[in-house]
Amino acid sequence: MTRADTLARARELDRPQLAYLVRFPTAHGTGETDLTWAQIDHDTAWIAGRLREHGLAAGRRAVLTASGFEGFWCHAMIGALRTLRVTYGIAEAMGWDHRRTAVFHRELAPQAMIGLSAETVEGLSGAADVGEMFRSTSVVLARPTAVPLLHAVGVSACVLAPLGPALAIECPERAGAHVDAAAWRIGERDGQLTVAAAEGRGSPLAETPLGVVGRVVTGRCGCGSDDPRVLFAEANQLSPARS
């Protein structure tokens, strides 16, 4: 049997609906929820739309920094980059792998840096001028704790943040990080964020406190989206005014 025959046969096999058992930190320990392949397809389409707003398209290049345990959103992010036909490289988001981020940045000359962590930024700062590295990068999507570090050296970064099993991505309006309203209900209680599965998500998740400081903004964003937006305390520090 040839490889082509084997792949054709494999496509006919039943595939379990469950893709991941997502475990995530909460205010009271560890939470869990299911993630199906259908939900990954939905998340991929939503992320692709957010990246398209930032100008990512065929022929562009990106570097994605994420950790192995973040596969539940990283899988959809990679799918979105492939959907948009964006060439990408992947580095670990932990500080010890900052050199790989530097190599990809040098060799790919990417238009987008996605998922930069404070650990990566701090690691790079020991050997390079971070402002010089990223000021010319068209799109920088960074974790909330990394955003003020980047703003301080003149890098106009937007927020990308896992929120339990959800993902928040700031649009070019820089008015908060959007969360997919069709998939998640984001709320706040006593100044901290909560997450729950939306009715159409398919995998139940009751309202879960995340232990993350922030607030939720509703109403239509300047980009035209009605998805709720999250403002993080860390990311709001030293934030440059939008022109």
Coordinates of C-alpha atoms in Angstrom, one line a residue:
M1 CA 0.0 0.0 0.0
T2 CA 1.4 3.4 -1.0
R3 CA 1.6 6.4 1.3
A4 CA -1.1 8.1 -0.6
D5 CA -3.4 5.0 -0.2
T6 CA -2.6 5.0 3.6
L7 CA -3.5 8.7 3.9
A8 CA -6.7 8.2 1.9
R9 CA -7.7 5.3 4.1
A10 CA -6.9 7.3 7.3
R11 CA -9.3 10.1 6.2
E12 CA -12.1 7.6 6.1
L13 CA -11.6 6.6 9.8
D14 CA -13.8 7.9 12.5
R15 CA -12.2 10.7 14.5
P16 CA -13.1 11.2 18.2
Q17 CA -14.8 14.5 18.8
L18 CA -12.6 15.3 21.8
A19 CA -9.3 17.0 20.8
Y20 CA -8.0 18.3 24.2
L21 CA -8.8 18.1 27.9
V22 CA -7.9 21.7 28.8
R23 CA -6.6 22.3 32.3
F24 CA -6.1 25.9 33.3
P25 CA -5.3 27.9 36.4
T26 CA -8.2 29.5 38.3
A27 CA -8.5 31.6 41.5
H28 CA -9.0 28.4 43.5
G29 CA -6.8 25.8 41.8
T30 CA -7.1 24.1 38.5
G31 CA -10.1 24.1 36.2
E32 CA -10.9 21.7 33.3
T33 CA -13.1 21.7 30.2
D34 CA -13.3 19.7 27.0
L35 CA -12.2 21.0 23.6
T36 CA -13.5 19.3 20.5
W37 CA -12.2 19.4 16.9
A38 CA -15.4 21.4 15.9
Q39 CA -14.6 24.0 18.5
I40 CA -11.0 24.2 17.3
D41 CA -12.3 24.9 13.8
H42 CA -14.6 27.7 15.2
D43 CA -11.7 29.2 17.2
T44 CA -9.4 29.0 14.1
A45 CA -11.9 31.0 12.1
W46 CA -12.3 33.6 14.8
I47 CA -8.6 34.0 15.3
A48 CA -8.0 34.3 11.6
G49 CA -10.5 37.2 11.5
R50 CA -8.6 39.0 14.3
L51 CA -5.2 38.5 12.6
R52 CA -6.7 39.7 9.3
E53 CA -7.7 42.9 11.0
H54 CA -4.0 43.4 11.8
G55 CA -3.1 43.1 8.1
L56 CA -1.8 39.5 8.1
A57 CA -2.3 37.8 4.8
A58 CA -0.6 35.5 2.3
G59 CA 3.1 36.1 1.9
R60 CA 3.5 37.7 5.4
R61 CA 5.7 36.1 8.0
A62 CA 5.1 35.7 11.8
V63 CA 6.9 34.3 14.8
L64 CA 4.7 32.6 17.4
T65 CA 5.9 32.1 21.0
A66 CA 3.9 29.7 23.1
S67 CA 4.4 26.9 25.6
G68 CA 3.5 23.2 25.1
F69 CA 0.7 23.3 27.7
E70 CA -0.9 26.1 25.7
G71 CA -1.7 23.8 22.8
F72 CA -5.4 24.4 23.3
W73 CA -5.2 27.9 21.8
C74 CA -1.9 27.5 20.0
H75 CA -3.4 24.8 17.7
A76 CA -6.1 27.2 16.6
M77 CA -3.5 30.0 16.2
I78 CA -1.4 27.9 13.9
G79 CA -4.5 26.9 12.0
A80 CA -5.4 30.6 11.5
L81 CA -1.9 31.4 10.2
R82 CA -2.1 28.5 7.8
T83 CA -5.6 29.7 6.7
L84 CA -4.1 33.1 6.0
R85 CA -1.1 31.5 4.3
V86 CA 1.3 33.2 6.6
T87 CA 4.7 31.7 7.0
Y88 CA 5.6 31.2 10.6
G89 CA 8.2 30.0 13.1
I90 CA 7.6 28.8 16.6
A91 CA 9.6 29.4 19.8
E92 CA 9.0 28.5 23.4
A93 CA 7.5 31.4 25.5
M94 CA 9.7 30.6 28.5
G95 CA 12.7 32.9 29.0
W96 CA 15.3 30.2 28.4
D97 CA 14.3 30.0 24.7
H98 CA 14.6 33.7 24.0
R99 CA 17.6 33.0 21.7
R100 CA 15.4 31.0 19.3
T101 CA 13.0 34.0 19.2
A102 CA 16.0 36.2 18.3
V103 CA 17.1 33.8 15.5
F104 CA 13.6 33.6 14.0
H105 CA 13.3 37.3 14.1
R106 CA 16.6 37.8 12.4
E107 CA 16.1 35.1 9.7
L108 CA 12.4 35.5 9.0
A109 CA 12.2 39.3 9.4
P110 CA 8.6 38.8 10.4
Q111 CA 5.8 41.3 10.0
A112 CA 4.2 39.9 13.2
M113 CA 5.4 38.7 16.6
I114 CA 2.6 36.8 18.4
G115 CA 2.5 35.8 22.0
L116 CA 5.6 37.6 23.3
S117 CA 6.0 36.9 27.1
A118 CA 7.7 39.1 29.7
E119 CA 10.2 36.3 30.2
T120 CA 11.1 36.4 26.5
V121 CA 11.4 40.2 26.5
E122 CA 13.5 40.1 29.6
G123 CA 15.8 37.4 28.2
L124 CA 16.2 39.4 24.9
S125 CA 17.0 42.5 26.9
G126 CA 20.2 41.0 28.2
A127 CA 21.7 40.6 24.7
A128 CA 19.9 43.1 22.4
D129 CA 18.1 46.4 22.1
V130 CA 14.4 45.2 22.3
G131 CA 13.1 48.5 21.1
E132 CA 15.3 48.4 18.1
M133 CA 14.3 44.8 17.4
F134 CA 10.5 45.2 17.5
R135 CA 9.8 48.9 16.7
S136 CA 9.8 48.1 12.9
T137 CA 7.6 45.0 13.4
S138 CA 4.2 45.8 12.0
V139 CA 2.2 43.7 14.5
V140 CA 3.3 42.8 18.0
L141 CA 0.8 40.8 20.1
A142 CA 2.2 40.3 23.6
R143 CA 1.1 39.0 27.0
P144 CA -0.3 41.6 29.4
T145 CA 2.9 41.5 31.6
A146 CA 5.1 42.0 28.5
V147 CA 3.1 44.9 27.1
P148 CA 4.4 47.6 29.5
L149 CA 8.0 46.4 29.0
L150 CA 7.5 46.9 25.2
H151 CA 5.7 50.2 25.5
A152 CA 8.5 51.5 27.7
V153 CA 11.0 51.0 24.8
G154 CA 8.7 52.5 22.2
V155 CA 7.2 49.3 20.8
S156 CA 3.5 49.7 20.0
A157 CA 2.3 46.3 21.3
C158 CA -1.3 45.0 21.5
V159 CA -2.5 42.4 24.0
L160 CA -2.8 38.7 23.5
A161 CA -3.8 36.8 26.6
P162 CA -5.1 33.3 27.4
L163 CA -8.0 33.6 29.8
G164 CA -8.4 30.1 31.1
P165 CA -9.6 28.2 28.1
A166 CA -10.4 31.4 26.2
L167 CA -8.2 33.7 24.2
A168 CA -8.3 37.5 24.2
I169 CA -6.8 39.4 21.3
E170 CA -6.6 43.2 21.0
C171 CA -7.5 44.8 17.7
P172 CA -5.7 47.8 16.1
E173 CA -8.1 50.1 17.9
R174 CA -6.2 49.3 21.1
A175 CA -9.4 49.6 23.2
G176 CA -9.1 46.2 25.0
A177 CA -8.6 42.6 24.1
H178 CA -11.5 41.0 22.3
V179 CA -13.0 37.6 23.5
D180 CA -15.2 35.6 21.2
A181 CA -18.7 36.1 22.5
A182 CA -20.0 33.1 20.5
A183 CA -17.8 30.8 22.6
W184 CA -17.3 32.5 26.0
R185 CA -18.9 34.6 28.6
I186 CA -16.3 36.9 30.2
G187 CA -17.3 38.7 33.3
E188 CA -15.8 40.3 36.4
R189 CA -16.3 40.0 40.1
D190 CA -14.6 42.0 42.8
G191 CA -12.2 43.4 40.2
Q192 CA -11.2 39.9 38.9
L193 CA -12.1 38.2 35.7
T194 CA -14.4 35.2 35.3
V195 CA -15.0 32.9 32.3
A196 CA -17.8 30.6 31.4
A197 CA -18.8 28.7 28.3
A198 CA -21.4 30.4 26.1
E199 CA -24.6 28.5 25.4
G200 CA -23.5 27.4 21.9
R201 CA -20.0 26.2 23.0
G202 CA -21.0 22.6 23.5
S203 CA -18.7 21.9 26.4
P204 CA -20.1 23.0 29.7
L205 CA -18.1 25.4 31.9
A206 CA -19.8 27.2 34.8
E207 CA -18.7 30.7 35.7
T208 CA -15.1 30.3 36.9
P209 CA -13.0 33.0 38.7
L210 CA -9.6 33.2 37.1
G211 CA -7.7 35.2 39.7
V212 CA -6.7 37.7 37.0
V213 CA -7.2 41.4 37.7
G214 CA -9.0 43.2 34.9
R215 CA -12.3 44.6 33.8
V216 CA -14.7 44.0 30.9
V217 CA -15.9 46.6 28.4
T218 CA -19.0 45.9 26.4
G219 CA -20.5 47.7 23.4
R220 CA -19.3 48.0 19.8
C221 CA -15.6 48.6 19.3
G222 CA -14.3 51.1 16.8
C223 CA -13.3 48.1 14.7
G224 CA -17.0 47.1 14.4
S225 CA -16.9 44.1 16.6
D226 CA -19.5 43.5 19.3
D227 CA -17.3 41.0 21.2
P228 CA -16.6 42.0 24.8
R229 CA -13.2 43.5 25.5
V230 CA -10.9 42.9 28.5
L231 CA -8.6 45.6 30.0
F232 CA -5.7 44.3 32.0
A233 CA -4.1 46.2 34.8
E234 CA -0.6 45.3 33.6
A235 CA -1.2 46.2 30.0
N236 CA -2.6 49.6 30.8
Q237 CA 0.7 50.8 32.3
L238 CA 2.7 53.1 30.1
S239 CA 0.3 52.5 27.3
P240 CA 1.0 54.9 24.4
A241 CA -1.8 57.0 23.1
R242 CA -3.3 55.7 19.9
S243 CA -2.8 58.1 17.0

